[in-house]
Structures are given as structure tokens and as C-alpha cells.
Backbone as JSON, one array per atom type, in Angstrom:
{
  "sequence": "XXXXXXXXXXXXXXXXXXXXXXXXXXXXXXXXXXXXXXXXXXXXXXXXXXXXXXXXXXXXXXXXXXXXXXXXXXXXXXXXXXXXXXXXXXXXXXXXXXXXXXXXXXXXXXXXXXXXXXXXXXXXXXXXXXXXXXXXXXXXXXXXXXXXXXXXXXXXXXXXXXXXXXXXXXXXXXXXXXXXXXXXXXXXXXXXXXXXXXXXXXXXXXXXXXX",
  "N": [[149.55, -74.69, 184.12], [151.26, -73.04, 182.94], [152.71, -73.46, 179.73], [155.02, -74.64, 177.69], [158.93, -73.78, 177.05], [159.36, -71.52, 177.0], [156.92, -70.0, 178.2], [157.32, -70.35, 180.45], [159.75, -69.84, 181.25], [159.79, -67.25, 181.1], [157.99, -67.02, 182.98], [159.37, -67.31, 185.23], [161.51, -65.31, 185.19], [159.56, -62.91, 185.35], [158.54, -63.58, 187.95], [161.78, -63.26, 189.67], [162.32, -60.31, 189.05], [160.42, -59.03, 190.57], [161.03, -60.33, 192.9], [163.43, -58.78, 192.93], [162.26, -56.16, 193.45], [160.8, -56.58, 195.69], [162.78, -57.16, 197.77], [163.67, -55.37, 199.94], [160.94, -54.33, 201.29], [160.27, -57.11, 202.43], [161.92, -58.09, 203.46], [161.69, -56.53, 205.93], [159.65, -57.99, 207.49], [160.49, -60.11, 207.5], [162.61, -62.03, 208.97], [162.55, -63.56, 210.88], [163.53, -67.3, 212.01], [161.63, -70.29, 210.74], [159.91, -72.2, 213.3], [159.62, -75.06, 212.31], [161.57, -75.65, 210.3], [163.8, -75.42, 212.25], [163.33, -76.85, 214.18], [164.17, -79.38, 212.55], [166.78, -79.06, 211.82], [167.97, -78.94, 214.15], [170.1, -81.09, 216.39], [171.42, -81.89, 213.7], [174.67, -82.21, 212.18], [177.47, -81.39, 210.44], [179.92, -81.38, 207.66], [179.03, -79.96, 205.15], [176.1, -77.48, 204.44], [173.64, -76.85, 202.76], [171.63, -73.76, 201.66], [168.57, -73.75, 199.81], [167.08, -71.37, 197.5], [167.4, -69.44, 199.34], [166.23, -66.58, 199.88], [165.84, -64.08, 201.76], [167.91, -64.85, 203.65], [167.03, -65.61, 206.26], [167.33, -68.3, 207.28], [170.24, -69.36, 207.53], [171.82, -68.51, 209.6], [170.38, -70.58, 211.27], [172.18, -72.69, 210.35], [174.55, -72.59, 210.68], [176.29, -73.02, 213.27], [175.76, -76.37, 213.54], [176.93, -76.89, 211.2], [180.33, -77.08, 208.95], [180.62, -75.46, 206.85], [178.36, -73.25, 205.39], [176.35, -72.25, 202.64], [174.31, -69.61, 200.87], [171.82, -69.73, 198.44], [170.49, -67.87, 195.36], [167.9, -66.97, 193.54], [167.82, -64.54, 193.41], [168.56, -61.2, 193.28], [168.98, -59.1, 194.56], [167.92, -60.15, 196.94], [169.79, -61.65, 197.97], [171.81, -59.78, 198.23], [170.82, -59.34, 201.01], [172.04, -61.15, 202.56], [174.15, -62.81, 205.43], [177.0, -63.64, 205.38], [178.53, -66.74, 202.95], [177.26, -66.83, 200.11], [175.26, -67.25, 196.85], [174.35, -66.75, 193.21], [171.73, -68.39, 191.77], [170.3, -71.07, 189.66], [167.14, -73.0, 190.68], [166.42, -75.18, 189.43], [168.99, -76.1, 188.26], [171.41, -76.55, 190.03], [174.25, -74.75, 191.33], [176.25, -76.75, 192.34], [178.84, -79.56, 193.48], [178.46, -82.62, 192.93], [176.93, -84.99, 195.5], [177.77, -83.29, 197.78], [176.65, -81.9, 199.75], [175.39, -82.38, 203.42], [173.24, -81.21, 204.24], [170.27, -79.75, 203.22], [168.27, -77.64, 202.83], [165.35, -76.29, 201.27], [163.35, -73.78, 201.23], [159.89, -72.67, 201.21], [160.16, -72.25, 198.3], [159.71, -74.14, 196.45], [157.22, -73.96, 195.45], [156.95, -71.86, 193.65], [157.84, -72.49, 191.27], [157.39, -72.94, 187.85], [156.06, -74.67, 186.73], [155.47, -78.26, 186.53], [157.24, -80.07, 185.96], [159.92, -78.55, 186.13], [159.73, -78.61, 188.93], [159.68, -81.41, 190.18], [162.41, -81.75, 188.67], [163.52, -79.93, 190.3], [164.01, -81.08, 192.75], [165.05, -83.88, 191.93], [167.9, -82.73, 191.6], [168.21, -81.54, 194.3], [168.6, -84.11, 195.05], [170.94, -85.02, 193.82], [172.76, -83.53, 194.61], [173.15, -84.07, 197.28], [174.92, -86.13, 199.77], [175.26, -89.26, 200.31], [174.35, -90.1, 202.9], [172.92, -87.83, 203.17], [170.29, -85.26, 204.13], [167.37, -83.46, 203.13], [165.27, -80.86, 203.63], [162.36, -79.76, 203.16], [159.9, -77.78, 201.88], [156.03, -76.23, 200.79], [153.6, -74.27, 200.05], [150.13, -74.97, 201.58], [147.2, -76.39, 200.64], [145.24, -76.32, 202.74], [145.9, -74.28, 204.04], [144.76, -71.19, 205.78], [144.52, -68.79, 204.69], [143.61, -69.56, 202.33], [141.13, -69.88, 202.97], [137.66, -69.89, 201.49], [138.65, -69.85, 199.14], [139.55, -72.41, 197.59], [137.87, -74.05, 195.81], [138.2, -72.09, 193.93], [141.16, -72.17, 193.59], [141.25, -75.04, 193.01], [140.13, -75.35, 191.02], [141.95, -74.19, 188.99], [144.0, -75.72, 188.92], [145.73, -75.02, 190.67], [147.58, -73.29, 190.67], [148.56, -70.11, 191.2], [148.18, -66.52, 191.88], [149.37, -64.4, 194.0], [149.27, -61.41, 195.86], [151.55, -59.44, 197.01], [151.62, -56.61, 198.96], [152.69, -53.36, 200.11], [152.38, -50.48, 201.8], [151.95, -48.84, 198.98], [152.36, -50.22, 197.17], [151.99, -53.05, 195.0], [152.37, -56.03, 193.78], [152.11, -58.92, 191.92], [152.93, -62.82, 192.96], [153.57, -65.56, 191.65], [152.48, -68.77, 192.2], [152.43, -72.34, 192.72], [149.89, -73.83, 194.46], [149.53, -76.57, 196.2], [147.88, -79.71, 197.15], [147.95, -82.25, 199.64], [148.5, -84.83, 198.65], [148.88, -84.21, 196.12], [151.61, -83.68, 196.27], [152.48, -85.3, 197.71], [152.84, -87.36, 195.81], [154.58, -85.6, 194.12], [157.29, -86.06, 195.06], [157.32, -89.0, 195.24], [157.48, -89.35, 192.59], [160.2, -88.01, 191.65], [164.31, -88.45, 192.28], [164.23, -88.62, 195.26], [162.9, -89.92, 198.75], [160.71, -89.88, 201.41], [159.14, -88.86, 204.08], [155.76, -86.7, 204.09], [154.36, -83.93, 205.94], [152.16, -81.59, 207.14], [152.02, -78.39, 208.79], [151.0, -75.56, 209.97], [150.12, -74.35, 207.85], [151.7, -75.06, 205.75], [153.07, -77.62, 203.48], [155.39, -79.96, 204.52], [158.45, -81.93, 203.48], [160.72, -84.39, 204.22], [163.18, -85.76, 203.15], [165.42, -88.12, 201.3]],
  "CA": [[149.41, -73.27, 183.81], [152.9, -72.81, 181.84], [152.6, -74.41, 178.64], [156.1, -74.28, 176.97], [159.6, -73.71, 177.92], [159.24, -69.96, 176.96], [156.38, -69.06, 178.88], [158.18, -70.58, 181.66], [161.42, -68.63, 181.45], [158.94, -65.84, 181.47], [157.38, -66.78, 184.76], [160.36, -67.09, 185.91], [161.88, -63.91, 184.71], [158.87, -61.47, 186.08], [159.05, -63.34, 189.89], [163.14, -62.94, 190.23], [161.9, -59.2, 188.97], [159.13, -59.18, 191.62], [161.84, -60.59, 194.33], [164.28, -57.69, 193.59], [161.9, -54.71, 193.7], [160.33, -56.38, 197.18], [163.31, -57.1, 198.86], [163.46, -54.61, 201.36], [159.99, -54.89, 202.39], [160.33, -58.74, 202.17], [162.91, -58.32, 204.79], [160.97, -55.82, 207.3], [158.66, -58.66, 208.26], [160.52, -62.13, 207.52], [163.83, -62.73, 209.7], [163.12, -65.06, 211.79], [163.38, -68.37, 211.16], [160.19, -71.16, 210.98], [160.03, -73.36, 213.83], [159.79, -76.35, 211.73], [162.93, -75.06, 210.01], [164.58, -75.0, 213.51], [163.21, -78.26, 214.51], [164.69, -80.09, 211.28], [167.94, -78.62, 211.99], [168.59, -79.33, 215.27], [170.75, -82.06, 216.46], [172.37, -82.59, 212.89], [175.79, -81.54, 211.71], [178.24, -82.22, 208.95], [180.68, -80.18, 207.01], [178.09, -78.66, 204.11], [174.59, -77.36, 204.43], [173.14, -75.8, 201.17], [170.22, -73.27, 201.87], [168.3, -73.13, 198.46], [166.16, -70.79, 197.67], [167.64, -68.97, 200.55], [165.72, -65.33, 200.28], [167.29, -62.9, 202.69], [168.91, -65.91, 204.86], [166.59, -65.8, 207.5], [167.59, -69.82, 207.91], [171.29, -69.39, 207.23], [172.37, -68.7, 210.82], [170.6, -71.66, 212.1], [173.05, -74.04, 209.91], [176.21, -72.28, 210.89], [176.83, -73.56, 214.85], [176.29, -77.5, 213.26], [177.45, -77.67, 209.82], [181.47, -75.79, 208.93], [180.28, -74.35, 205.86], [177.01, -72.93, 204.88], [176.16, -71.7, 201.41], [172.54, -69.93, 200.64], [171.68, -70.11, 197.08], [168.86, -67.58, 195.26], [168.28, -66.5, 192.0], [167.23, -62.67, 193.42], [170.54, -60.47, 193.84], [168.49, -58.18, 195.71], [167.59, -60.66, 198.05], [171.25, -61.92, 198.27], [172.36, -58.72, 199.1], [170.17, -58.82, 202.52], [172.42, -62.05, 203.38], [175.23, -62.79, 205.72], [178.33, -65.49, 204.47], [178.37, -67.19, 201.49], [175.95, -66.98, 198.97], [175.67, -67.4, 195.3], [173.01, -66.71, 192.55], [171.53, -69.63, 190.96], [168.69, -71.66, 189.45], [167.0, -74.43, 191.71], [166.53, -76.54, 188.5], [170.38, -76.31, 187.68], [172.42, -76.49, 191.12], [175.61, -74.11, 191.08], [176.82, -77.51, 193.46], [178.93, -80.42, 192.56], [177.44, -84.31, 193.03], [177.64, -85.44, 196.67], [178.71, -82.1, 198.5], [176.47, -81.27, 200.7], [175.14, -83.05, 204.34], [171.88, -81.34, 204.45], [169.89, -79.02, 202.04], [167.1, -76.57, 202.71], [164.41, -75.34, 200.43], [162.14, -73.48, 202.31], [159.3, -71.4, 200.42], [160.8, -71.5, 196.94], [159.72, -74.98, 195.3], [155.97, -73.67, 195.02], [157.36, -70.7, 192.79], [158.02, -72.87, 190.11], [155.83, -72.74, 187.08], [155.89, -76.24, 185.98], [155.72, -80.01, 187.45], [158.55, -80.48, 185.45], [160.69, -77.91, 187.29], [159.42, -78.71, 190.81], [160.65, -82.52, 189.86], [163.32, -81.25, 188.4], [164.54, -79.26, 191.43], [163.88, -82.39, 193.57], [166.13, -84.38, 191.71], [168.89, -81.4, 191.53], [168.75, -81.94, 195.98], [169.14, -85.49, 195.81], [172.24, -85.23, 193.0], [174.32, -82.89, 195.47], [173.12, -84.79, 199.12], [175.75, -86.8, 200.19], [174.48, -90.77, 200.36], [173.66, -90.28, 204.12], [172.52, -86.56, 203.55], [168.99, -85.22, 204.15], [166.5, -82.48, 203.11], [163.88, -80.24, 204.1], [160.99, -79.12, 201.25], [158.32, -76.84, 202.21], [155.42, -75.52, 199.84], [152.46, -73.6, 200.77], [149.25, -76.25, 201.4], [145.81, -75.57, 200.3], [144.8, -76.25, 203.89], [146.64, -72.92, 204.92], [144.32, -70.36, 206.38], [144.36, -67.81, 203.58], [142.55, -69.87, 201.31], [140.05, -70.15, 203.01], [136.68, -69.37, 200.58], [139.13, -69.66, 197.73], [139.73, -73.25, 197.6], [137.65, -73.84, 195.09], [138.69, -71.35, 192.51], [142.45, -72.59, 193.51], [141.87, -76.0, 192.42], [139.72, -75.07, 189.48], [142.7, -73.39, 187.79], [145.25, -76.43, 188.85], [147.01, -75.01, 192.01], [148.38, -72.35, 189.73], [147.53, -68.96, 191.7], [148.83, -65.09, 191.71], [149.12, -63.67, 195.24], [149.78, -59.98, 195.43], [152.1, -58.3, 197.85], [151.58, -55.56, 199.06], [153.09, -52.5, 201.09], [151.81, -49.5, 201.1], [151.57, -48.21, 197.55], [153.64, -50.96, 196.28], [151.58, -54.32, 194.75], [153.27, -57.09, 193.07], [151.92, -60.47, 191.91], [153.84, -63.62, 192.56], [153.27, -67.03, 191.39], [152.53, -69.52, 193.09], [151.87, -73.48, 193.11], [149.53, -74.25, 195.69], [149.63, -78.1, 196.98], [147.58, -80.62, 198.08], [148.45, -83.08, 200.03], [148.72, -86.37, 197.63], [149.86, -83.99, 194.89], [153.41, -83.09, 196.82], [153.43, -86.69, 197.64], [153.34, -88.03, 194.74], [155.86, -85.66, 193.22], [158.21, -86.44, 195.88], [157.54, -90.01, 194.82], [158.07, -89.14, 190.76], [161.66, -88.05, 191.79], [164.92, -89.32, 192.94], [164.02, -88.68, 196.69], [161.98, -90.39, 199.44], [160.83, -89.25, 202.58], [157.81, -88.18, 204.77], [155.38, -85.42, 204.13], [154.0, -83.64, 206.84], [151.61, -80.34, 207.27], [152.45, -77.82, 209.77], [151.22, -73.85, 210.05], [149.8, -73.89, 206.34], [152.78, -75.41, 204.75], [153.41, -78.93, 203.66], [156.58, -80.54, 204.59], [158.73, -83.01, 203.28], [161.85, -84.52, 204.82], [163.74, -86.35, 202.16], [166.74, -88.65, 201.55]],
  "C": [[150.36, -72.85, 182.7], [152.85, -73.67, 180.48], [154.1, -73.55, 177.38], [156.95, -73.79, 177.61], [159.24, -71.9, 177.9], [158.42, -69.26, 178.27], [156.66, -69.17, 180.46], [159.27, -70.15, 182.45], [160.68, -67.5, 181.67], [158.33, -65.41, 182.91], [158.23, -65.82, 185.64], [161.21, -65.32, 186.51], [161.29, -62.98, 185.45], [158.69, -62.07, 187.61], [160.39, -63.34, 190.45], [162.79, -61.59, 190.18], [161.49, -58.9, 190.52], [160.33, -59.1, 193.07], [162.85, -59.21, 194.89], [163.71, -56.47, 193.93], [161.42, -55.21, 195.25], [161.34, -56.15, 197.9], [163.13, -56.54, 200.41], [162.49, -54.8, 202.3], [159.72, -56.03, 202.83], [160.92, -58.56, 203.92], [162.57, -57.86, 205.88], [160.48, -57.17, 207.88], [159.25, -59.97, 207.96], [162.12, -62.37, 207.8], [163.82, -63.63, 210.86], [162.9, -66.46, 211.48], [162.05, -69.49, 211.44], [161.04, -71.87, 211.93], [160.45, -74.47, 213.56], [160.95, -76.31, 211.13], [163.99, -75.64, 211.36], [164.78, -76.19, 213.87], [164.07, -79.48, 213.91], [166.4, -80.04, 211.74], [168.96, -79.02, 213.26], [168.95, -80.77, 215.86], [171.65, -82.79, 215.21], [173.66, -81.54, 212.68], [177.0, -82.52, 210.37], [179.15, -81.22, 208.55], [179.85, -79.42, 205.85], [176.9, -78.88, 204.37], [174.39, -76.76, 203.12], [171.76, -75.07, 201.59], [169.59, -72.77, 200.13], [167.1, -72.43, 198.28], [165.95, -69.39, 198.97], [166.64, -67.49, 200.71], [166.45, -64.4, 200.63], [167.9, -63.47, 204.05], [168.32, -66.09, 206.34], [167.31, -67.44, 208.08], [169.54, -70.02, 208.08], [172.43, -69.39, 208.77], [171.97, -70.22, 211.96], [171.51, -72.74, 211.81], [174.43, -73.46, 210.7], [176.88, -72.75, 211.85], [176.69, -74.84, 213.72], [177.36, -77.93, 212.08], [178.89, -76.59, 209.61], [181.28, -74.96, 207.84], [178.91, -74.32, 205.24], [177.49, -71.96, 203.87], [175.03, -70.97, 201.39], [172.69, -69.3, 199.15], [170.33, -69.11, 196.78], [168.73, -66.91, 194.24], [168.31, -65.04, 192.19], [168.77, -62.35, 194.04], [170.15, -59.55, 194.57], [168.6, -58.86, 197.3], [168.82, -61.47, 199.19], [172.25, -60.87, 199.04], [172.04, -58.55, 200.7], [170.86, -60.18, 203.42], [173.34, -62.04, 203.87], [175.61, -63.83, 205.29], [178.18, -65.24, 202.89], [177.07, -67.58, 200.84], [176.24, -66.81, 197.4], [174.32, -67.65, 195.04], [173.26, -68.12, 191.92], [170.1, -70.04, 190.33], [168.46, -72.88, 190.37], [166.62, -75.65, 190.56], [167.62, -76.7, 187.89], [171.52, -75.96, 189.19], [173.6, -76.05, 190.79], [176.81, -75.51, 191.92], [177.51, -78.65, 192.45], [177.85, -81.52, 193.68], [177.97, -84.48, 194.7], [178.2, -84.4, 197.53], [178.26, -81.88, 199.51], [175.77, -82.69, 202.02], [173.59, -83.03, 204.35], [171.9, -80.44, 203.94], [168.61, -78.27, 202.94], [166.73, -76.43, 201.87], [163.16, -74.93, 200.61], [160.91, -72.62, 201.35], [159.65, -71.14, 199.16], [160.55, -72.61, 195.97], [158.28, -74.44, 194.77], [155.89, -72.72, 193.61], [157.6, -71.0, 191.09], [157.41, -73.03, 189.07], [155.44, -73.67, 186.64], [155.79, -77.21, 186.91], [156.82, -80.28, 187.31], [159.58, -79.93, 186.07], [160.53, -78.25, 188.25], [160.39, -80.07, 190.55], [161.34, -82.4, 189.49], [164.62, -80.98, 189.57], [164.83, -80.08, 192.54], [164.71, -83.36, 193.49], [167.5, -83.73, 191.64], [169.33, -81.56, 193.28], [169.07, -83.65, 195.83], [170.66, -85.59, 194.72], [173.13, -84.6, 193.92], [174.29, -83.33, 196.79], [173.99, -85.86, 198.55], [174.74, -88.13, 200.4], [173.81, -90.32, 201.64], [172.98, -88.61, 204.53], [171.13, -86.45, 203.47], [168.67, -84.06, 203.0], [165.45, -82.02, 203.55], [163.08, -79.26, 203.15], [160.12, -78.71, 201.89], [157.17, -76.62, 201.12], [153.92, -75.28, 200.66], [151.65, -74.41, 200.46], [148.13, -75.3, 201.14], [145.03, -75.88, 201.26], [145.17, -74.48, 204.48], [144.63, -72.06, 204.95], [143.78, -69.31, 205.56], [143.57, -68.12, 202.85], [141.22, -69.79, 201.82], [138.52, -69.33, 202.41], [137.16, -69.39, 199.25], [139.75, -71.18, 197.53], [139.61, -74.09, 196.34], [137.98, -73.58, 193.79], [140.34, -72.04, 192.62], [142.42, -73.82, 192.88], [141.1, -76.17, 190.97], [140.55, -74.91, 188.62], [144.28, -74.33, 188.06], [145.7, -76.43, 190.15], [147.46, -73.67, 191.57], [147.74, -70.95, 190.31], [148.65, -67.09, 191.65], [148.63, -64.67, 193.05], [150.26, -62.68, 195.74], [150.23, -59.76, 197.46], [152.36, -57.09, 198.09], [152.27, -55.02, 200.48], [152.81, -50.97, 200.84], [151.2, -48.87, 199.94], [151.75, -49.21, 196.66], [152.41, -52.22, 195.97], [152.34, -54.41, 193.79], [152.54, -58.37, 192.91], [152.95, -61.36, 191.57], [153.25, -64.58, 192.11], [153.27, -68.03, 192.28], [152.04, -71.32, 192.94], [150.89, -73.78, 194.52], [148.83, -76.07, 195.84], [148.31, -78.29, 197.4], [148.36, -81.36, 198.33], [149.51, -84.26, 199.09], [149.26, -85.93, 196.99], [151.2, -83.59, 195.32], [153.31, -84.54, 196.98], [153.75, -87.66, 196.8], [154.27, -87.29, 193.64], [157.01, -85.61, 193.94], [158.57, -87.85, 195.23], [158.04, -90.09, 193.32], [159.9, -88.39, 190.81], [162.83, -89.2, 192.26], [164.66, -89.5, 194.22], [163.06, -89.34, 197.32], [161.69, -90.05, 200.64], [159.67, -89.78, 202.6], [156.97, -86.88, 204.66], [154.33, -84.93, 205.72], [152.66, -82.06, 206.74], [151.61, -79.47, 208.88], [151.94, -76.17, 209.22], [150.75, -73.23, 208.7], [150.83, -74.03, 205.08], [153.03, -77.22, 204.75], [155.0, -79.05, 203.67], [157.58, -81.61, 204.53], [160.34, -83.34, 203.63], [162.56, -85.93, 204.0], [165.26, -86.71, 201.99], [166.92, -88.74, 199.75]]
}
């Protein structure tokens, strides 16, 4: 869809926009945290978690009982504002982190957003430069199995994956960007990075659990 770095910074540019005018309503309806999220989480610990892509931290309290310091990471300062702890703005294709820091990583809902291949792989290699040798991750992106599509399947993979889906609240619409996944194509850019894992599908989201 993005052809050039420009129109890429541009994406970019009008969905951090997008993130700070939703906030608020973002946040009415999305604090609790995913299951699969929960699942992932439980039974590990370490001294750093990194939540990237964090939002308004819905996931941020489940790291805090295992791991001693949690970070969440998000380019929207709106959306930063709706978090508790530590947090810090950033890009997910330039980690504010050093090499080796963290135990386990999050990026829940935020690699799809990206406007390129090149970024998504990008941001993929960016988690495996700051996981610790024996550290994990957890990668989400919305699947083109999900529920929503359904009747629009079609037109989604006609135009790449590459889709606009408007939020709305009352008066308020917004289009974001969006990658939307298949299967094979998340696993093979899992495989075109440094990382390796398992992908999974769960609830209309694919999931990949990566070393």
C-alpha cells in the first residue's frame, strides 16, 4: 500500500493523530486485558518486561506481580497519559531500549498498524535486539479469519491486507490503518526476521510467541 518512506511517515503521522483524538473513547471500552495476553504471562518472571505498543496499559498490570520493572512503550501521548508506571513515547521500528534488557516483551494490537512489510520486520527484529538470550515475546495482529470480515474478505485481499477501519463514537469517526494477516503471511514474516516461534489464531487475532 505505502510506496516510499514519505508516504509512510505520513501513515504513520495521521494514526498517532487518530490515537490522540480517540483516546478517551479508546479507553471507555478497552481495559481489560485479552485472555491470551493473560495466558502468555502467567507463570513467567524476570526483572524487565517491555509492553510495546502499550495503548492505555490495559496489559501493564498483568506484568507487574512477575517481572520488578515494567515499562509500556507508545508513540500516542494521549494514550500514555491513560497509563499507570513507567512509560515512554517511542517508535516500534526504533526501540527507546538498550540490547539485551528486557525478559519478556509484549506487542499486542500495534504490529498490524504498520504501513509497510519493511516496518513490521523491522519491529520484529527491534524485539529480538532488546530480549535477553533466554527472553520471549508475544505478537498479535488482527487475522483475516476474524469475524468482522466476514463478506469483506475478498475486497481485503484484493487490495493486499492494507484496509481503513473507522471508529466510531457517537459523532466522532476516524479511520485507522490497518494490516490485515493471513495466516502463512505472519508466518513467514516471523520467519524473514531475527525471531522464531509458533503462530497461533485465537478470537480473530493471530498469535505469535517468539524467541
Amino acid at each position: 500500500m505505502m510506496e516510499g518512506s514519505q508516504s509512510s511517515d505520513d501513515e504513520k503521522t495521521r494514526l498517532r493523530e487518530t490515537f490522540d483524538a480517540i483516546a478517551s473513547s479508546f479507553d471507555e471500552t478497552r481495559r481489560e486485558p485479552w485472555d491470551d495476553v493473560r495466558e502468555f504471562v502467567e507463570g513467567r518472571e524476570g526483572a524487565v518486561a517491555l509492553d510495546l505498543g502499550c495503548g492505555n496499559g490495559r496489559h501493564l498490570d498483568l506484568l507487574r506481580e512477575p517481572f520488578n520493572t515494567v515499562v509500556g512503550m507508545d508513540f500516542s501521548v494521549s494514550m500514555l497519559g491513560l497509563c499507570d508506571g513507567a512509560v515512554v513515547r517511542g517508535d516500534l521500528c526504533a526501540l527507546p531500549f538498550a540490547d539485551s534488557c528486557a525478559d519478556c516483551a509484549l506487542c499486542v494490537a500495534a504490529l498490524h498498524h504498520l504501513p509497510s512489510r519493511e516496518e513490521r520486520i523491522n519491529t520484529l527484529d527491534e524485539i529480538a535486539r532488546v530480549l535477553r538470550p533466554e527472553g520471549d515475546a508475544l505478537v498479535s495482529v488482527w487475522a483475516i479469519e476474524h469475524p468482522k470480515f466476514d463478506g469483506e474478505r475478498d475486497d481485503i485481499r484484493a487490495s493486499g491486507g492494507d484496509v481503513y477501519v473507522p471508529w466510531k463514537r457517537g459523532d466522532e469517526e476516524r479511520e485507522r490503518y490497518y494490516h490485515i494477516h493471513e495466516r502463512d503471511g505472519f508466518e513467514t514474516l516471523v520467519a524473514d526476521s531475527s525471531l522464531e516461534g509458533t503462530v497461533w489464531e485465537s478470537d480473530g487475532n493471530y498469535y505469535a510467541h517468539l524467541r
